PDB file of C-alpha atoms and ligand atoms in Angstrom:
ATOM      1  CA  UNK A   1      -0.087  -0.002  -0.003  1.00  0.00           C
ATOM      2  CA  UNK A   2       1.150   3.545  -0.712  1.00  0.00           C
ATOM      3  CA  UNK A   3       2.420   5.632   2.216  1.00  0.00           C
ATOM      4  CA  UNK A   4      -0.024   8.434   1.212  1.00  0.00           C
ATOM      5  CA  UNK A   5      -3.234   7.858  -0.645  1.00  0.00           C
ATOM      6  CA  UNK A   6      -5.385  10.770  -1.595  1.00  0.00           C
ATOM      7  CA  UNK A   7      -8.814  10.168  -3.152  1.00  0.00           C
ATOM      8  CA  UNK A   8     -11.103  12.777  -4.881  1.00  0.00           C
ATOM      9  CA  UNK A   9      -9.647  15.560  -2.738  1.00  0.00           C
ATOM     10  CA  UNK A  10     -11.101  19.057  -3.296  1.00  0.00           C
ATOM     11  CA  UNK A  11     -10.660  22.339  -1.520  1.00  0.00           C
ATOM     12  CA  UNK A  12     -12.837  25.273  -2.498  1.00  0.00           C
ATOM     13  CA  UNK A  13     -12.500  28.921  -1.406  1.00  0.00           C
ATOM     14  CA  UNK A  14     -15.911  30.320  -2.114  1.00  0.00           C
ATOM     15  CA  UNK A  15     -16.450  29.629  -5.824  1.00  0.00           C
ATOM     16  CA  UNK A  16     -12.844  28.866  -6.480  1.00  0.00           C
ATOM     17  CA  UNK A  17     -11.752  25.229  -6.739  1.00  0.00           C
ATOM     18  CA  UNK A  18      -8.102  25.607  -5.582  1.00  0.00           C
ATOM     19  CA  UNK A  19      -7.796  21.823  -5.465  1.00  0.00           C
ATOM     20  CA  UNK A  20     -10.297  19.784  -7.546  1.00  0.00           C
ATOM     21  CA  UNK A  21     -11.023  15.998  -7.398  1.00  0.00           C
ATOM     22  CA  UNK A  22      -7.444  15.056  -6.924  1.00  0.00           C
ATOM     23  CA  UNK A  23      -6.212  11.498  -6.753  1.00  0.00           C
ATOM     24  CA  UNK A  24      -2.659  11.088  -5.688  1.00  0.00           C
ATOM     25  CA  UNK A  25      -0.512   8.115  -4.373  1.00  0.00           C
ATOM     26  CA  UNK A  26       2.954   8.490  -2.805  1.00  0.00           C
ATOM     27  CA  UNK A  27       4.986   5.405  -2.435  1.00  0.00           C
ATOM     28  CA  UNK A  28       7.299   4.950   0.520  1.00  0.00           C
ATOM     29  CA  UNK A  29      10.867   6.184  -0.154  1.00  0.00           C
ATOM     30  CA  UNK A  30      10.121   8.137  -3.296  1.00  0.00           C
ATOM     31  CA  UNK A  31      10.674  11.884  -4.070  1.00  0.00           C
ATOM     32  CA  UNK A  32       7.606  13.122  -5.722  1.00  0.00           C
ATOM     33  CA  UNK A  33       7.892  16.520  -7.539  1.00  0.00           C
ATOM     34  CA  UNK A  34       4.774  18.630  -7.503  1.00  0.00           C
ATOM     35  CA  UNK A  35       4.834  21.425 -10.055  1.00  0.00           C
ATOM     36  CA  UNK A  36       2.364  23.691 -11.787  1.00  0.00           C
ATOM     37  CA  UNK A  37       2.003  27.397 -12.665  1.00  0.00           C
ATOM     38  CA  UNK A  38       1.326  30.073 -10.034  1.00  0.00           C
ATOM     39  CA  UNK A  39      -2.020  29.495  -8.324  1.00  0.00           C
ATOM     40  CA  UNK A  40      -2.237  25.891  -9.509  1.00  0.00           C
ATOM     41  CA  UNK A  41      -3.073  24.761  -6.008  1.00  0.00           C
ATOM     42  CA  UNK A  42       0.305  23.306  -4.818  1.00  0.00           C
ATOM     43  CA  UNK A  43       0.458  25.169  -1.510  1.00  0.00           C
ATOM     44  CA  UNK A  44      -3.270  24.617  -0.889  1.00  0.00           C
ATOM     45  CA  UNK A  45      -2.764  20.898  -1.428  1.00  0.00           C
ATOM     46  CA  UNK A  46       0.096  20.944   1.230  1.00  0.00           C
ATOM     47  CA  UNK A  47      -2.142  22.980   3.594  1.00  0.00           C
ATOM     48  CA  UNK A  48      -4.919  20.371   3.177  1.00  0.00           C
ATOM     49  CA  UNK A  49      -2.650  17.392   3.572  1.00  0.00           C
ATOM     50  CA  UNK A  50      -1.025  18.862   6.657  1.00  0.00           C
ATOM     51  CA  UNK A  51      -4.289  19.752   8.259  1.00  0.00           C
ATOM     52  CA  UNK A  52      -4.069  23.524   8.044  1.00  0.00           C
ATOM     53  CA  UNK A  53      -7.252  23.543   5.924  1.00  0.00           C
ATOM     54  CA  UNK A  54     -10.074  21.043   6.128  1.00  0.00           C
ATOM     55  CA  UNK A  55     -10.906  19.663   2.696  1.00  0.00           C
ATOM     56  CA  UNK A  56     -14.183  20.465   1.078  1.00  0.00           C
ATOM     57  CA  UNK A  57     -14.433  16.802   0.123  1.00  0.00           C
ATOM     58  CA  UNK A  58     -12.205  13.745  -0.377  1.00  0.00           C
ATOM     59  CA  UNK A  59     -10.096  11.512   1.739  1.00  0.00           C
ATOM     60  CA  UNK A  60      -6.472  11.356   2.889  1.00  0.00           C
ATOM     61  CA  UNK A  61      -4.983   8.102   4.076  1.00  0.00           C
ATOM     62  CA  UNK A  62      -1.488   8.302   5.545  1.00  0.00           C
ATOM     63  CA  UNK A  63       0.362   5.201   6.525  1.00  0.00           C
ATOM     64  CA  UNK A  64      -2.867   3.170   6.534  1.00  0.00           C
ATOM     65  CA  UNK A  65      -4.773   5.682   8.721  1.00  0.00           C
ATOM     66  CA  UNK A  66      -7.507   8.119   7.721  1.00  0.00           C
ATOM     67  CA  UNK A  67      -6.167  11.578   8.620  1.00  0.00           C
ATOM     68  CA  UNK A  68      -8.641  13.597   6.804  1.00  0.00           C
ATOM     69  CA  UNK A  69      -9.700  16.710   8.837  1.00  0.00           C
ATOM     70  CA  UNK A  70      -7.325  16.033  11.687  1.00  0.00           C
ATOM     71  CA  UNK A  71      -5.481  18.951  13.358  1.00  0.00           C
ATOM     72  CA  UNK A  72      -1.947  19.800  12.072  1.00  0.00           C
ATOM     73  CA  UNK A  73      -0.413  18.802  15.478  1.00  0.00           C
ATOM     74  CA  UNK A  74      -2.076  15.367  15.276  1.00  0.00           C
ATOM     75  CA  UNK A  75      -0.935  14.797  11.739  1.00  0.00           C
ATOM     76  CA  UNK A  76       2.727  15.931  12.553  1.00  0.00           C
ATOM     77  CA  UNK A  77       2.705  13.456  15.486  1.00  0.00           C
ATOM     78  CA  UNK A  78       1.901  10.681  12.976  1.00  0.00           C
ATOM     79  CA  UNK A  79       4.984  11.518  11.050  1.00  0.00           C
ATOM     80  CA  UNK A  80       3.648  13.852   8.280  1.00  0.00           C
ATOM     81  CA  UNK A  81       5.605  17.109   8.541  1.00  0.00           C
ATOM     82  CA  UNK A  82       5.842  20.119   6.289  1.00  0.00           C
ATOM     83  CA  UNK A  83       7.998  23.169   5.704  1.00  0.00           C
ATOM     84  CA  UNK A  84       6.615  26.517   4.647  1.00  0.00           C
ATOM     85  CA  UNK A  85       7.061  28.395   1.361  1.00  0.00           C
ATOM     86  CA  UNK A  86       8.340  31.383   3.338  1.00  0.00           C
ATOM     87  CA  UNK A  87      11.067  30.432   5.845  1.00  0.00           C
ATOM     88  CA  UNK A  88       9.678  30.299   9.372  1.00  0.00           C
ATOM     89  CA  UNK A  89      12.527  30.496  11.820  1.00  0.00           C
ATOM     90  CA  UNK A  90      12.916  31.729  15.348  1.00  0.00           C
ATOM     91  CA  UNK A  91      15.114  34.646  14.126  1.00  0.00           C
ATOM     92  CA  UNK A  92      16.589  35.761  17.326  1.00  0.00           C
ATOM     93  CA  UNK A  93      17.502  32.186  18.528  1.00  0.00           C
ATOM     94  CA  UNK A  94      20.654  30.248  17.568  1.00  0.00           C
ATOM     95  CA  UNK A  95      20.633  27.530  14.894  1.00  0.00           C
ATOM     96  CA  UNK A  96      20.841  24.865  17.615  1.00  0.00           C
ATOM     97  CA  UNK A  97      18.035  26.465  19.577  1.00  0.00           C
ATOM     98  CA  UNK A  98      15.804  26.421  16.499  1.00  0.00           C
ATOM     99  CA  UNK A  99      16.197  22.685  16.117  1.00  0.00           C
ATOM    100  CA  UNK A 100      15.648  22.133  19.869  1.00  0.00           C
ATOM    101  CA  UNK A 101      12.337  24.019  19.529  1.00  0.00           C
ATOM    102  CA  UNK A 102      11.570  21.746  16.562  1.00  0.00           C
ATOM    103  CA  UNK A 103      11.476  18.710  18.965  1.00  0.00           C
ATOM    104  CA  UNK A 104       8.636  20.345  20.694  1.00  0.00           C
ATOM    105  CA  UNK A 105       6.709  22.093  17.941  1.00  0.00           C
ATOM    106  CA  UNK A 106       3.485  22.100  19.935  1.00  0.00           C
ATOM    107  CA  UNK A 107       4.973  22.887  23.398  1.00  0.00           C
ATOM    108  CA  UNK A 108       6.611  25.912  21.703  1.00  0.00           C
ATOM    109  CA  UNK A 109       9.046  27.842  23.917  1.00  0.00           C
ATOM    110  CA  UNK A 110       7.964  25.858  27.114  1.00  0.00           C
ATOM    111  CA  UNK A 111      10.943  23.595  26.435  1.00  0.00           C
ATOM    112  CA  UNK A 112      13.181  26.352  27.941  1.00  0.00           C
ATOM    113  CA  UNK A 113      11.421  25.970  31.288  1.00  0.00           C
ATOM    114  CA  UNK A 114      12.225  22.274  31.338  1.00  0.00           C
ATOM    115  CA  UNK A 115      15.875  22.819  30.363  1.00  0.00           C
ATOM    116  CA  UNK A 116      16.899  24.550  33.636  1.00  0.00           C
ATOM    117  CA  UNK A 117      16.544  22.379  36.623  1.00  0.00           C
ATOM    118  CA  UNK A 118      17.020  18.890  37.956  1.00  0.00           C
ATOM    119  CA  UNK A 119      19.782  16.544  36.844  1.00  0.00           C
ATOM    120  CA  UNK A 120      17.230  14.439  35.101  1.00  0.00           C
ATOM    121  CA  UNK A 121      16.045  17.319  32.961  1.00  0.00           C
ATOM    122  CA  UNK A 122      19.774  18.265  32.247  1.00  0.00           C
ATOM    123  CA  UNK A 123      20.417  14.738  31.152  1.00  0.00           C
ATOM    124  CA  UNK A 124      17.368  14.871  28.869  1.00  0.00           C
ATOM    125  CA  UNK A 125      18.724  18.230  27.481  1.00  0.00           C
ATOM    126  CA  UNK A 126      22.090  16.649  26.695  1.00  0.00           C
ATOM    127  CA  UNK A 127      20.297  13.889  24.823  1.00  0.00           C
ATOM    128  CA  UNK A 128      18.251  16.405  22.811  1.00  0.00           C
ATOM    129  CA  UNK A 129      21.380  18.520  22.016  1.00  0.00           C
ATOM    130  CA  UNK A 130      23.132  15.450  20.753  1.00  0.00           C
ATOM    131  CA  UNK A 131      20.095  14.548  18.565  1.00  0.00           C
ATOM    132  CA  UNK A 132      19.819  18.146  17.330  1.00  0.00           C
ATOM    133  CA  UNK A 133      23.591  18.151  16.448  1.00  0.00           C
ATOM    134  CA  UNK A 134      23.139  14.968  14.439  1.00  0.00           C
ATOM    135  CA  UNK A 135      20.338  16.568  12.372  1.00  0.00           C
ATOM    136  CA  UNK A 136      22.414  19.819  11.852  1.00  0.00           C
ATOM    137  CA  UNK A 137      25.366  17.571  10.834  1.00  0.00           C
ATOM    138  CA  UNK A 138      23.110  15.788   8.302  1.00  0.00           C
ATOM    139  CA  UNK A 139      21.951  19.085   6.905  1.00  0.00           C
ATOM    140  CA  UNK A 140      25.536  20.321   6.697  1.00  0.00           C
ATOM    141  CA  UNK A 141      25.115  23.210   9.048  1.00  0.00           C
ATOM    142  CA  UNK A 142      26.465  21.789  12.322  1.00  0.00           C
ATOM    143  CA  UNK A 143      29.364  24.347  12.177  1.00  0.00           C
ATOM    144  CA  UNK A 144      26.794  27.183  12.340  1.00  0.00           C
ATOM    145  CA  UNK A 145      25.111  25.937  15.535  1.00  0.00           C
ATOM    146  CA  UNK A 146      25.819  29.135  17.673  1.00  0.00           C
ATOM    147  CA  UNK A 147      24.918  31.677  14.862  1.00  0.00           C
ATOM    148  CA  UNK A 148      21.611  33.499  15.089  1.00  0.00           C
ATOM    149  CA  UNK A 149      19.113  32.104  12.556  1.00  0.00           C
ATOM    150  CA  UNK A 150      18.566  35.554  11.109  1.00  0.00           C
ATOM    151  CA  UNK A 151      22.304  35.982  10.360  1.00  0.00           C
ATOM    152  CA  UNK A 152      22.426  32.931   8.004  1.00  0.00           C
ATOM    153  CA  UNK A 153      22.546  33.321   4.242  1.00  0.00           C
ATOM    154  CA  UNK A 154      19.279  32.235   2.496  1.00  0.00           C
ATOM    155  CA  UNK A 155      20.471  28.685   1.488  1.00  0.00           C
ATOM    156  CA  UNK A 156      21.483  27.917   5.047  1.00  0.00           C
ATOM    157  CA  UNK A 157      18.270  29.260   6.404  1.00  0.00           C
ATOM    158  CA  UNK A 158      16.256  26.884   4.173  1.00  0.00           C
ATOM    159  CA  UNK A 159      18.427  24.082   5.376  1.00  0.00           C
ATOM    160  CA  UNK A 160      17.649  25.152   8.881  1.00  0.00           C
ATOM    161  CA  UNK A 161      13.944  25.067   7.967  1.00  0.00           C
ATOM    162  CA  UNK A 162      14.368  21.464   6.895  1.00  0.00           C
ATOM    163  CA  UNK A 163      16.389  20.652  10.013  1.00  0.00           C
ATOM    164  CA  UNK A 164      13.468  22.015  12.224  1.00  0.00           C
ATOM    165  CA  UNK A 165      11.057  19.727  10.309  1.00  0.00           C
ATOM    166  CA  UNK A 166      13.425  16.745  10.690  1.00  0.00           C
ATOM    167  CA  UNK A 167      13.456  17.266  14.515  1.00  0.00           C
ATOM    168  CA  UNK A 168       9.754  16.209  14.392  1.00  0.00           C
ATOM    169  CA  UNK A 169      10.994  12.734  13.053  1.00  0.00           C
ATOM    170  CA  UNK A 170       8.933  12.667   9.863  1.00  0.00           C
ATOM    171  CA  UNK A 171       8.179   9.663   7.748  1.00  0.00           C
ATOM    172  CA  UNK A 172       6.743  11.936   4.976  1.00  0.00           C
ATOM    173  CA  UNK A 173       8.166  15.412   4.509  1.00  0.00           C
ATOM    174  CA  UNK A 174       6.413  18.070   2.465  1.00  0.00           C
ATOM    175  CA  UNK A 175       8.876  20.723   1.154  1.00  0.00           C
ATOM    176  CA  UNK A 176       7.339  23.892  -0.325  1.00  0.00           C
ATOM    177  CA  UNK A 177       9.858  25.466  -2.704  1.00  0.00           C
ATOM    178  CA  UNK A 178      13.097  24.570  -0.909  1.00  0.00           C
ATOM    179  CA  UNK A 179      15.348  26.114  -3.459  1.00  0.00           C
ATOM    180  CA  UNK A 180      13.290  28.930  -5.101  1.00  0.00           C
ATOM    181  CA  UNK A 181      15.235  32.227  -5.084  1.00  0.00           C
ATOM    182  CA  UNK A 182      18.560  30.610  -4.416  1.00  0.00           C
ATOM    183  CA  UNK A 183      21.880  31.038  -6.132  1.00  0.00           C
ATOM    184  CA  UNK A 184      23.111  28.123  -8.402  1.00  0.00           C
ATOM    185  CA  UNK A 185      25.536  27.059  -5.594  1.00  0.00           C
ATOM    186  CA  UNK A 186      22.929  27.230  -2.948  1.00  0.00           C
ATOM    187  CA  UNK A 187      20.505  25.277  -5.080  1.00  0.00           C
ATOM    188  CA  UNK A 188      23.071  22.523  -5.600  1.00  0.00           C
ATOM    189  CA  UNK A 189      23.882  22.400  -1.903  1.00  0.00           C
ATOM    190  CA  UNK A 190      20.222  22.190  -0.846  1.00  0.00           C
ATOM    191  CA  UNK A 191      19.396  19.557  -3.572  1.00  0.00           C
ATOM    192  CA  UNK A 192      22.229  17.311  -2.544  1.00  0.00           C
ATOM    193  CA  UNK A 193      21.158  17.726   1.119  1.00  0.00           C
ATOM    194  CA  UNK A 194      17.539  16.613   0.306  1.00  0.00           C
ATOM    195  CA  UNK A 195      18.793  13.627  -1.511  1.00  0.00           C
ATOM    196  CA  UNK A 196      21.163  12.764   1.351  1.00  0.00           C
ATOM    197  CA  UNK A 197      18.372  12.923   3.970  1.00  0.00           C
ATOM    198  CA  UNK A 198      16.152  10.700   1.902  1.00  0.00           C
ATOM    199  CA  UNK A 199      18.966   8.058   1.620  1.00  0.00           C
ATOM    200  CA  UNK A 200      20.067   8.247   5.166  1.00  0.00           C
ATOM    201  CA  UNK A 201      16.691   8.550   6.889  1.00  0.00           C
ATOM    202  CA  UNK A 202      14.622   6.527   4.443  1.00  0.00           C
ATOM    203  CA  UNK A 203      12.306   9.456   4.098  1.00  0.00           C
ATOM    204  CA  UNK A 204       9.510   9.901   1.673  1.00  0.00           C
ATOM    205  CA  UNK A 205       9.352  13.486   0.200  1.00  0.00           C
ATOM    206  CA  UNK A 206       6.894  15.560  -1.730  1.00  0.00           C
ATOM    207  CA  UNK A 207       8.565  18.614  -3.048  1.00  0.00           C
ATOM    208  CA  UNK A 208       6.918  21.729  -4.603  1.00  0.00           C
ATOM    209  CA  UNK A 209       9.443  23.631  -6.567  1.00  0.00           C
ATOM    210  CA  UNK A 210       9.366  26.404  -9.135  1.00  0.00           C
ATOM    211  CA  UNK A 211      12.933  25.824 -10.223  1.00  0.00           C
ATOM    212  CA  UNK A 212      12.165  23.408 -13.006  1.00  0.00           C
ATOM    213  CA  UNK A 213      15.735  22.136 -13.305  1.00  0.00           C
ATOM    214  CA  UNK A 214      15.871  21.552  -9.616  1.00  0.00           C
ATOM    215  CA  UNK A 215      12.450  19.855  -9.524  1.00  0.00           C
ATOM    216  CA  UNK A 216      13.378  17.596 -12.442  1.00  0.00           C
ATOM    217  CA  UNK A 217      16.805  16.787 -10.869  1.00  0.00           C
ATOM    218  CA  UNK A 218      15.361  15.846  -7.485  1.00  0.00           C
ATOM    219  CA  UNK A 219      12.245  13.924  -8.368  1.00  0.00           C
ATOM    220  CA  UNK A 220      11.858  10.221  -9.050  1.00  0.00           C
ATOM    221  CA  UNK A 221       8.372  10.960 -10.342  1.00  0.00           C
ATOM    222  CA  UNK A 222       6.288  14.141 -10.972  1.00  0.00           C
ATOM    223  CA  UNK A 223       2.763  15.345 -10.812  1.00  0.00           C
ATOM    224  CA  UNK A 224       1.615  18.455 -12.606  1.00  0.00           C
ATOM    225  CA  UNK A 225      -1.323  20.563 -11.291  1.00  0.00           C
ATOM    226  CA  UNK A 226      -3.123  23.171 -13.210  1.00  0.00           C
ATOM    227  CA  UNK A 227      -6.232  25.026 -11.833  1.00  0.00           C
ATOM    228  CA  UNK A 228      -6.401  22.531  -9.052  1.00  0.00           C
ATOM    229  CA  UNK A 229      -6.458  19.442 -11.292  1.00  0.00           C
ATOM    230  CA  UNK A 230      -3.831  16.848 -12.074  1.00  0.00           C
ATOM    231  CA  UNK A 231      -3.009  17.282 -15.806  1.00  0.00           C
ATOM    232  CA  UNK A 232      -0.003  14.892 -15.912  1.00  0.00           C
ATOM    233  CA  UNK A 233       2.047  12.356 -14.011  1.00  0.00           C
ATOM    234  CA  UNK A 234       5.199  10.531 -14.933  1.00  0.00           C
ATOM    235  CA  UNK A 235       8.999  10.539 -14.869  1.00  0.00           C
ATOM    236  CA  UNK A 236      10.773  13.889 -15.219  1.00  0.00           C
ATOM    237  CA  UNK A 237      11.565  13.011 -18.844  1.00  0.00           C
ATOM    238  CA  UNK A 238       7.946  12.231 -19.673  1.00  0.00           C
ATOM    239  CA  UNK A 239       6.759  15.418 -17.957  1.00  0.00           C
ATOM    240  CA  UNK A 240       9.262  17.604 -19.850  1.00  0.00           C
ATOM    241  CA  UNK A 241       7.924  16.257 -23.113  1.00  0.00           C
ATOM    242  CA  UNK A 242       4.217  16.348 -22.195  1.00  0.00           C
ATOM    243  CA  UNK A 243       2.421  18.831 -24.619  1.00  0.00           C
ATOM    244  CA  UNK A 244      -0.349  19.598 -22.033  1.00  0.00           C
ATOM    245  CA  UNK A 245       2.345  20.607 -19.468  1.00  0.00           C
ATOM    246  CA  UNK A 246       4.225  22.666 -21.923  1.00  0.00           C
ATOM    247  CA  UNK A 247       1.030  24.463 -22.899  1.00  0.00           C
ATOM    248  CA  UNK A 248       0.110  25.028 -19.174  1.00  0.00           C
ATOM    249  CA  UNK A 249       3.410  26.773 -18.569  1.00  0.00           C
ATOM    250  CA  UNK A 250       3.492  28.698 -21.806  1.00  0.00           C
ATOM    251  CA  UNK A 251      -0.043  29.633 -21.236  1.00  0.00           C
ATOM    252  CA  UNK A 252       0.768  30.971 -17.866  1.00  0.00           C
ATOM    253  CA  UNK A 253       3.621  32.913 -19.262  1.00  0.00           C
ATOM    254  CA  UNK A 254       1.494  34.374 -22.051  1.00  0.00           C
ATOM    255  CA  UNK A 255      -0.995  35.321 -19.275  1.00  0.00           C
ATOM    256  CA  UNK A 256       1.661  36.961 -17.177  1.00  0.00           C
ATOM    257  CA  UNK A 257       2.962  38.881 -20.179  1.00  0.00           C
TER     258      UNK A 257
HETATM  259  N1  ATP B 301      -6.859  31.156   1.969  1.00  0.00           N
HETATM  260  C1  ATP B 301      -7.239  31.386   0.790  1.00  0.00           C
HETATM  261  N2  ATP B 301      -8.376  32.026   0.536  1.00  0.00           N
HETATM  262  C2  ATP B 301      -8.883  32.187  -0.762  1.00  0.00           C
HETATM  263  N3  ATP B 301      -8.196  31.825  -1.822  1.00  0.00           N
HETATM  264  C3  ATP B 301      -7.028  31.191  -1.687  1.00  0.00           C
HETATM  265  C4  ATP B 301      -6.492  30.893  -0.329  1.00  0.00           C
HETATM  266  N4  ATP B 301      -5.284  30.258  -0.567  1.00  0.00           N
HETATM  267  C5  ATP B 301      -5.108  30.031  -1.849  1.00  0.00           C
HETATM  268  N5  ATP B 301      -6.202  30.636  -2.538  1.00  0.00           N
HETATM  269  C6  ATP B 301      -6.320  30.598  -3.974  1.00  0.00           C
HETATM  270  O1  ATP B 301      -6.225  29.258  -4.413  1.00  0.00           O
HETATM  271  C7  ATP B 301      -5.527  29.171  -5.655  1.00  0.00           C
HETATM  272  C8  ATP B 301      -4.306  28.239  -5.416  1.00  0.00           C
HETATM  273  O2  ATP B 301      -3.351  28.802  -4.600  1.00  0.00           O
HETATM  274  P1  ATP B 301      -2.020  28.153  -4.112  1.00  0.00           P
HETATM  275  O3  ATP B 301      -1.399  29.090  -3.236  1.00  0.00           O
HETATM  276  O4  ATP B 301      -2.439  26.839  -3.576  1.00  0.00           O
HETATM  277  O5  ATP B 301      -1.275  28.066  -5.470  1.00  0.00           O
HETATM  278  P2  ATP B 301       0.219  27.568  -5.700  1.00  0.00           P
HETATM  279  O6  ATP B 301       0.204  26.450  -6.716  1.00  0.00           O
HETATM  280  O7  ATP B 301       0.952  27.208  -4.390  1.00  0.00           O
HETATM  281  O8  ATP B 301       0.946  28.883  -6.274  1.00  0.00           O
HETATM  282  P3  ATP B 301       2.475  29.522  -6.214  1.00  0.00           P
HETATM  283  O9  ATP B 301       3.226  28.701  -7.213  1.00  0.00           O
HETATM  284  O10 ATP B 301       2.254  30.912  -6.575  1.00  0.00           O
HETATM  285  O11 ATP B 301       2.926  29.241  -4.780  1.00  0.00           O
HETATM  286  C9  ATP B 301      -5.121  30.622  -6.034  1.00  0.00           C
HETATM  287  O12 ATP B 301      -6.070  31.034  -6.907  1.00  0.00           O
HETATM  288  C10 ATP B 301      -5.232  31.346  -4.657  1.00  0.00           C
HETATM  289  O13 ATP B 301      -5.444  32.636  -4.950  1.00  0.00           O
HETATM  290 MG1   MG B 302       2.600  27.915  -3.465  1.00  0.00          MG
END
């Protein structure tokens, strides 16, 4: 059975069908690229899968369990974790502190109360710090642990965003535009890191990405949305040659121009 099975999923905003009758399956261990022109419904789909929005209709089965309509915190606990299109870091905290907060996404800052105190809590702190350092090492930013999040270059900030998501110990990670707006070097670094965490942690990943070269380079398989509907599905090669996909993108460009 697929790790994620979405059936006839729709999300309407008033009269607008942002996601429409979508069927989607994601197999364990794959990197699925989700692409489509601006406004195609990619972020809305992430919001519905991760519980930020309740779907108008349809069903979401994750790891054999129906998670449709559950709260984001419940869904994250089950191992389905997302990052956001805009980086959401605790700017005035260090890199290490950001990951520590990631261990307790729902307790928020309360963790700091627990960290000062008895030997038992200090021992727990040491274990958490070690786990956080392992994640930072995996993401290639361990050497930046004492820097303030806000002082990092864009590429490293996005890596920190993924590190925070990793702290929640995901089975399925939803990445919303991890390399959009990055330099070529930053893009290469973040792509290599995403591949590495898939290999080393056996993660399943859905990645939304506007940088087409990056999306094609990362994905085992791709799904294309347009106006909330799935218009194509296949290997990066098949997608790059699909006339309907080319038309959707050219059409969007013509519209923008
Ligand atoms: N909270 C909301 N209320 C009303 N309309 C919304 C809301 N969120 C998204 N939409 C609309 O739903 C459609 C899909 O938006 P969405 O943000 O999911 O697209 P996207 O594929 O992520 O686009 P982009 O590539 O620009 O990030 C758009 O028409 C958008 O204006
Ligand atoms: Mg979006």
